[in-house]
Coordinates of C-alpha atoms in Angstrom, one line a residue:
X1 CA 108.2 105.2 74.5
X2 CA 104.5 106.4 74.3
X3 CA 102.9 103.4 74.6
X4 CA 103.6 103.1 78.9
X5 CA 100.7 104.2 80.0
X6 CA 99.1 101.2 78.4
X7 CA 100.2 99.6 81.1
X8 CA 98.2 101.7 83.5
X9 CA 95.0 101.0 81.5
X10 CA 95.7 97.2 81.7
X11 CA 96.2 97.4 86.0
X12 CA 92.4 99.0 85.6
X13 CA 91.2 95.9 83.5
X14 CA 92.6 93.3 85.5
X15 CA 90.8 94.3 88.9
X16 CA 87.5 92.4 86.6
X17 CA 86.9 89.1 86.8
X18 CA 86.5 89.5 83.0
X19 CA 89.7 90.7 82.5
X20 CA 91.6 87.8 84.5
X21 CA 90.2 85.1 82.8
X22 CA 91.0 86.4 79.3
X23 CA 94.3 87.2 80.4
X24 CA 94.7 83.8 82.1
X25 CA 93.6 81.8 79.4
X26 CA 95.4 79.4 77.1
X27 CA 97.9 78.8 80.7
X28 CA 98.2 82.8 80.9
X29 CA 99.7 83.0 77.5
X30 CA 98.5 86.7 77.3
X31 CA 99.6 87.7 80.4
X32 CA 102.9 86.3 79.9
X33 CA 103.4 87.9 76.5
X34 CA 102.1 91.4 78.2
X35 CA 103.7 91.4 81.5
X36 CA 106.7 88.8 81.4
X37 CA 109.2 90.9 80.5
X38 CA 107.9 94.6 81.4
X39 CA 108.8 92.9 85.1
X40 CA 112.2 93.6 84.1
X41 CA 112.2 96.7 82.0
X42 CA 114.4 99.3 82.1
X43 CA 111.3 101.9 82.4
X44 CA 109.9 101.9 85.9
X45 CA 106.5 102.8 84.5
X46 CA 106.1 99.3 82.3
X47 CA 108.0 97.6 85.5
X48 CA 105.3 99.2 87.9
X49 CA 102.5 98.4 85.2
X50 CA 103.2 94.9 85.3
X51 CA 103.2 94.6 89.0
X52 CA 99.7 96.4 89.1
X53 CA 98.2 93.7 86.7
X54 CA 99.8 91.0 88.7
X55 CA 98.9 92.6 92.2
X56 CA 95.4 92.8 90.8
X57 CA 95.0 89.3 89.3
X58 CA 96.4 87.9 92.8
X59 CA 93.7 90.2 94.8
X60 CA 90.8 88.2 93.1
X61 CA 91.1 84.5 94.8
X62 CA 88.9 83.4 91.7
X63 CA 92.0 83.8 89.9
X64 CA 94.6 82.2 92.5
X65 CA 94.1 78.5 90.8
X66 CA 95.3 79.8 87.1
X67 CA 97.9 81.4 88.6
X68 CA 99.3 78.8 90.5
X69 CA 99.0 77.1 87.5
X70 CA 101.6 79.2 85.7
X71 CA 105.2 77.8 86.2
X72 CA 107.1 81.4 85.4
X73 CA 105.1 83.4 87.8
X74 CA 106.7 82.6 91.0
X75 CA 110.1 82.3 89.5
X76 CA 109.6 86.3 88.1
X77 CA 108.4 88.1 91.2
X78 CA 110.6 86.5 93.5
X79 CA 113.3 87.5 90.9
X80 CA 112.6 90.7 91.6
X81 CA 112.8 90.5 95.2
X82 CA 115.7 88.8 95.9
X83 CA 118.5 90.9 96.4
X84 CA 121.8 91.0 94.1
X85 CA 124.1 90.2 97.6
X86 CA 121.4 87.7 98.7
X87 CA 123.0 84.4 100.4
X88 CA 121.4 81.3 99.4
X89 CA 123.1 78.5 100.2
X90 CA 123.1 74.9 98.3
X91 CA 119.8 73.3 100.2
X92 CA 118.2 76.8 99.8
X93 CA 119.0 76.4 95.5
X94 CA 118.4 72.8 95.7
X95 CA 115.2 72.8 97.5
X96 CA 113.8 75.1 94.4
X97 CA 111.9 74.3 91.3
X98 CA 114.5 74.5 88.3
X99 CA 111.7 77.3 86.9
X100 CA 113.2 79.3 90.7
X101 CA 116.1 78.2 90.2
X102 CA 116.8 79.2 86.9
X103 CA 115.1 82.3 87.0
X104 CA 116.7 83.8 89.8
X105 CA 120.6 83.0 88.8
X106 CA 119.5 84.6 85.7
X107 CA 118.8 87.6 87.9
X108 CA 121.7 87.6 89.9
X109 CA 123.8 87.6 86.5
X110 CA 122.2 90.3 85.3
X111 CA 121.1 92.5 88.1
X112 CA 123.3 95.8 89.2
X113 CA 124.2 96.2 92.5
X114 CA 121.5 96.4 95.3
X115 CA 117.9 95.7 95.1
X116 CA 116.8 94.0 91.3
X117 CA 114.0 95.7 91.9
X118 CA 115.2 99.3 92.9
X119 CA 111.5 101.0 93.0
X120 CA 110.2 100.4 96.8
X121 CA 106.8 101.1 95.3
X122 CA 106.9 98.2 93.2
X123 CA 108.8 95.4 95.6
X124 CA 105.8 96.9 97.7
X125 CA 103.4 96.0 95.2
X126 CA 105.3 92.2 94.1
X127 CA 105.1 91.6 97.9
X128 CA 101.5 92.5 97.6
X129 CA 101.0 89.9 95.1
X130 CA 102.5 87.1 97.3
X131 CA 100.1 88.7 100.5
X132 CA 97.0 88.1 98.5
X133 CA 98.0 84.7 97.2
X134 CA 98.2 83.5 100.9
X135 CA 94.1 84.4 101.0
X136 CA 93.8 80.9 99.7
X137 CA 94.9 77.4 100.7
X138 CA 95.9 76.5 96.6
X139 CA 98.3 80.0 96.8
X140 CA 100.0 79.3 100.6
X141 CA 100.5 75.8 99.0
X142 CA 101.8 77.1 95.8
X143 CA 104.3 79.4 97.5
X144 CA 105.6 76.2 99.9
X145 CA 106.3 74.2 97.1
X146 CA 108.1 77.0 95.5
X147 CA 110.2 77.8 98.4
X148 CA 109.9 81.2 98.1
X149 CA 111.0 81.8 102.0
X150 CA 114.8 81.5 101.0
X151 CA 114.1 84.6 98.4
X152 CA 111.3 86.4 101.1
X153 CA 114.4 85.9 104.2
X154 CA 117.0 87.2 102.1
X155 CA 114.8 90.1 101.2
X156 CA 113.9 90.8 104.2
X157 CA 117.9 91.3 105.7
X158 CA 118.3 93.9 103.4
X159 CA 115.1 95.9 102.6
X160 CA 114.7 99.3 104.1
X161 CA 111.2 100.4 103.1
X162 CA 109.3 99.5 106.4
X163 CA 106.2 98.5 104.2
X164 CA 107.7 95.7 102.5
X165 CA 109.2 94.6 105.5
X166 CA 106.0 94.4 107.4
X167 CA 104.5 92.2 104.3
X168 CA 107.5 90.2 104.0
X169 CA 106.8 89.0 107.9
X170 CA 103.4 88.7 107.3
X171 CA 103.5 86.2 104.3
X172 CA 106.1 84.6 106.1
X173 CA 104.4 83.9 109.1
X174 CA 101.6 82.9 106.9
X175 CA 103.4 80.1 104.6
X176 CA 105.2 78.6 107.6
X177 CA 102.2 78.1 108.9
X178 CA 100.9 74.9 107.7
X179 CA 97.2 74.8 108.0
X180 CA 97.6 70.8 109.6
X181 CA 100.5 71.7 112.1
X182 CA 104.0 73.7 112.1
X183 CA 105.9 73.9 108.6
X184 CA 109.8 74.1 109.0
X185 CA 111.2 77.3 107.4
X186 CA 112.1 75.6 104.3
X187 CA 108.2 75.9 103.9
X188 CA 107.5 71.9 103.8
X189 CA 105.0 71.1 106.8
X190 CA 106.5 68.9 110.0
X191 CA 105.2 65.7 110.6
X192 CA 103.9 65.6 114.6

């Protein structure tokens, strides 16, 4: 289609401040409707579009407290991580949000072999948008209570690019890290 580069022009717009609110407002309603389901295209230029707006929004902490806000954003870039022969168990599921839950045995239904996410680039950049929501207290909170260390462990056994990997260790070290004490690898903080 001609109309993919518009997603280029909208990873440009959302490194303003400007630009993240608008597209935050009304709980993100625009950036659902625009980047939602191009996380999941077929076209790696609309998938690697919406990853740039979402890498870009997470880069500017101003923004971390909308998005934590937004129920479906967790639930859609950890989608994309998790690999199709990933291994979570029953207390890795039941420990999720239903929004986590839901969204990524939709996934696993639907994904091909491999990687759902088969671009390296763009699990790089998704990654990147879990990184910079660690910045903040709200976002390293926001990813415990969304378990998303089942989803980063699992991709983690199985990615080969070396970049991702080295972010996948480095948000994980950073979210079982509770800021009080020692969090337990299902991401809720020990009591000591």
């Amino acid at each position: 289609e001609g109309t993919a580069w518009l997603a280029h022009v909208l990873v440009n717009a959302a490194q303003s401040a400007q630009c993240g609110t608008r597209l935050l407002r009304n709980d993100g309603e625009l950036l659902l409707k625009l980047v939602g389901s191009q996380l999941a295209h077929e076209d790696g230029v609309r998938r690697q579009g919406a990853a740039g707006v979402l890498r870009n929004l997470c880069l500017g902490e101003y923004n971390h407290a909308p998005l934590c806000r937004l129920p479906a954003l967790l639930p859609a870039v950890c989608a994309r991580l998790l690999p199709r022969n990933a291994e979570l168990d029953s207390e890795d599921l039941a420990s999720m949000a239903e929004p986590m839950r839901a969204e990524l045995a939709a996934a696993l239904e639907s994904a091909l072999p491999g990687t759902l996410e088969p671009e390296p680039s763009i699990r790089l950049m998704l990654t990147e948008c879990l990184l910079a929501l660690t910045a903040t207290r709200l976002g390293r909170t926001a990813l415990r209570t969304a378990h998303v260390y089942p989803v980063l462990r699992e991709s983690h056994k199985r990615e080969e690019d070396e970049a991702v990997k080295a972010q996948n260790e480095e948000i994980v070290s950073l979210i079982l890290a509770d800021e009080g004490g020692v969090a337990s690898a299902s991401g809720a903080p020990n009591e000591k």
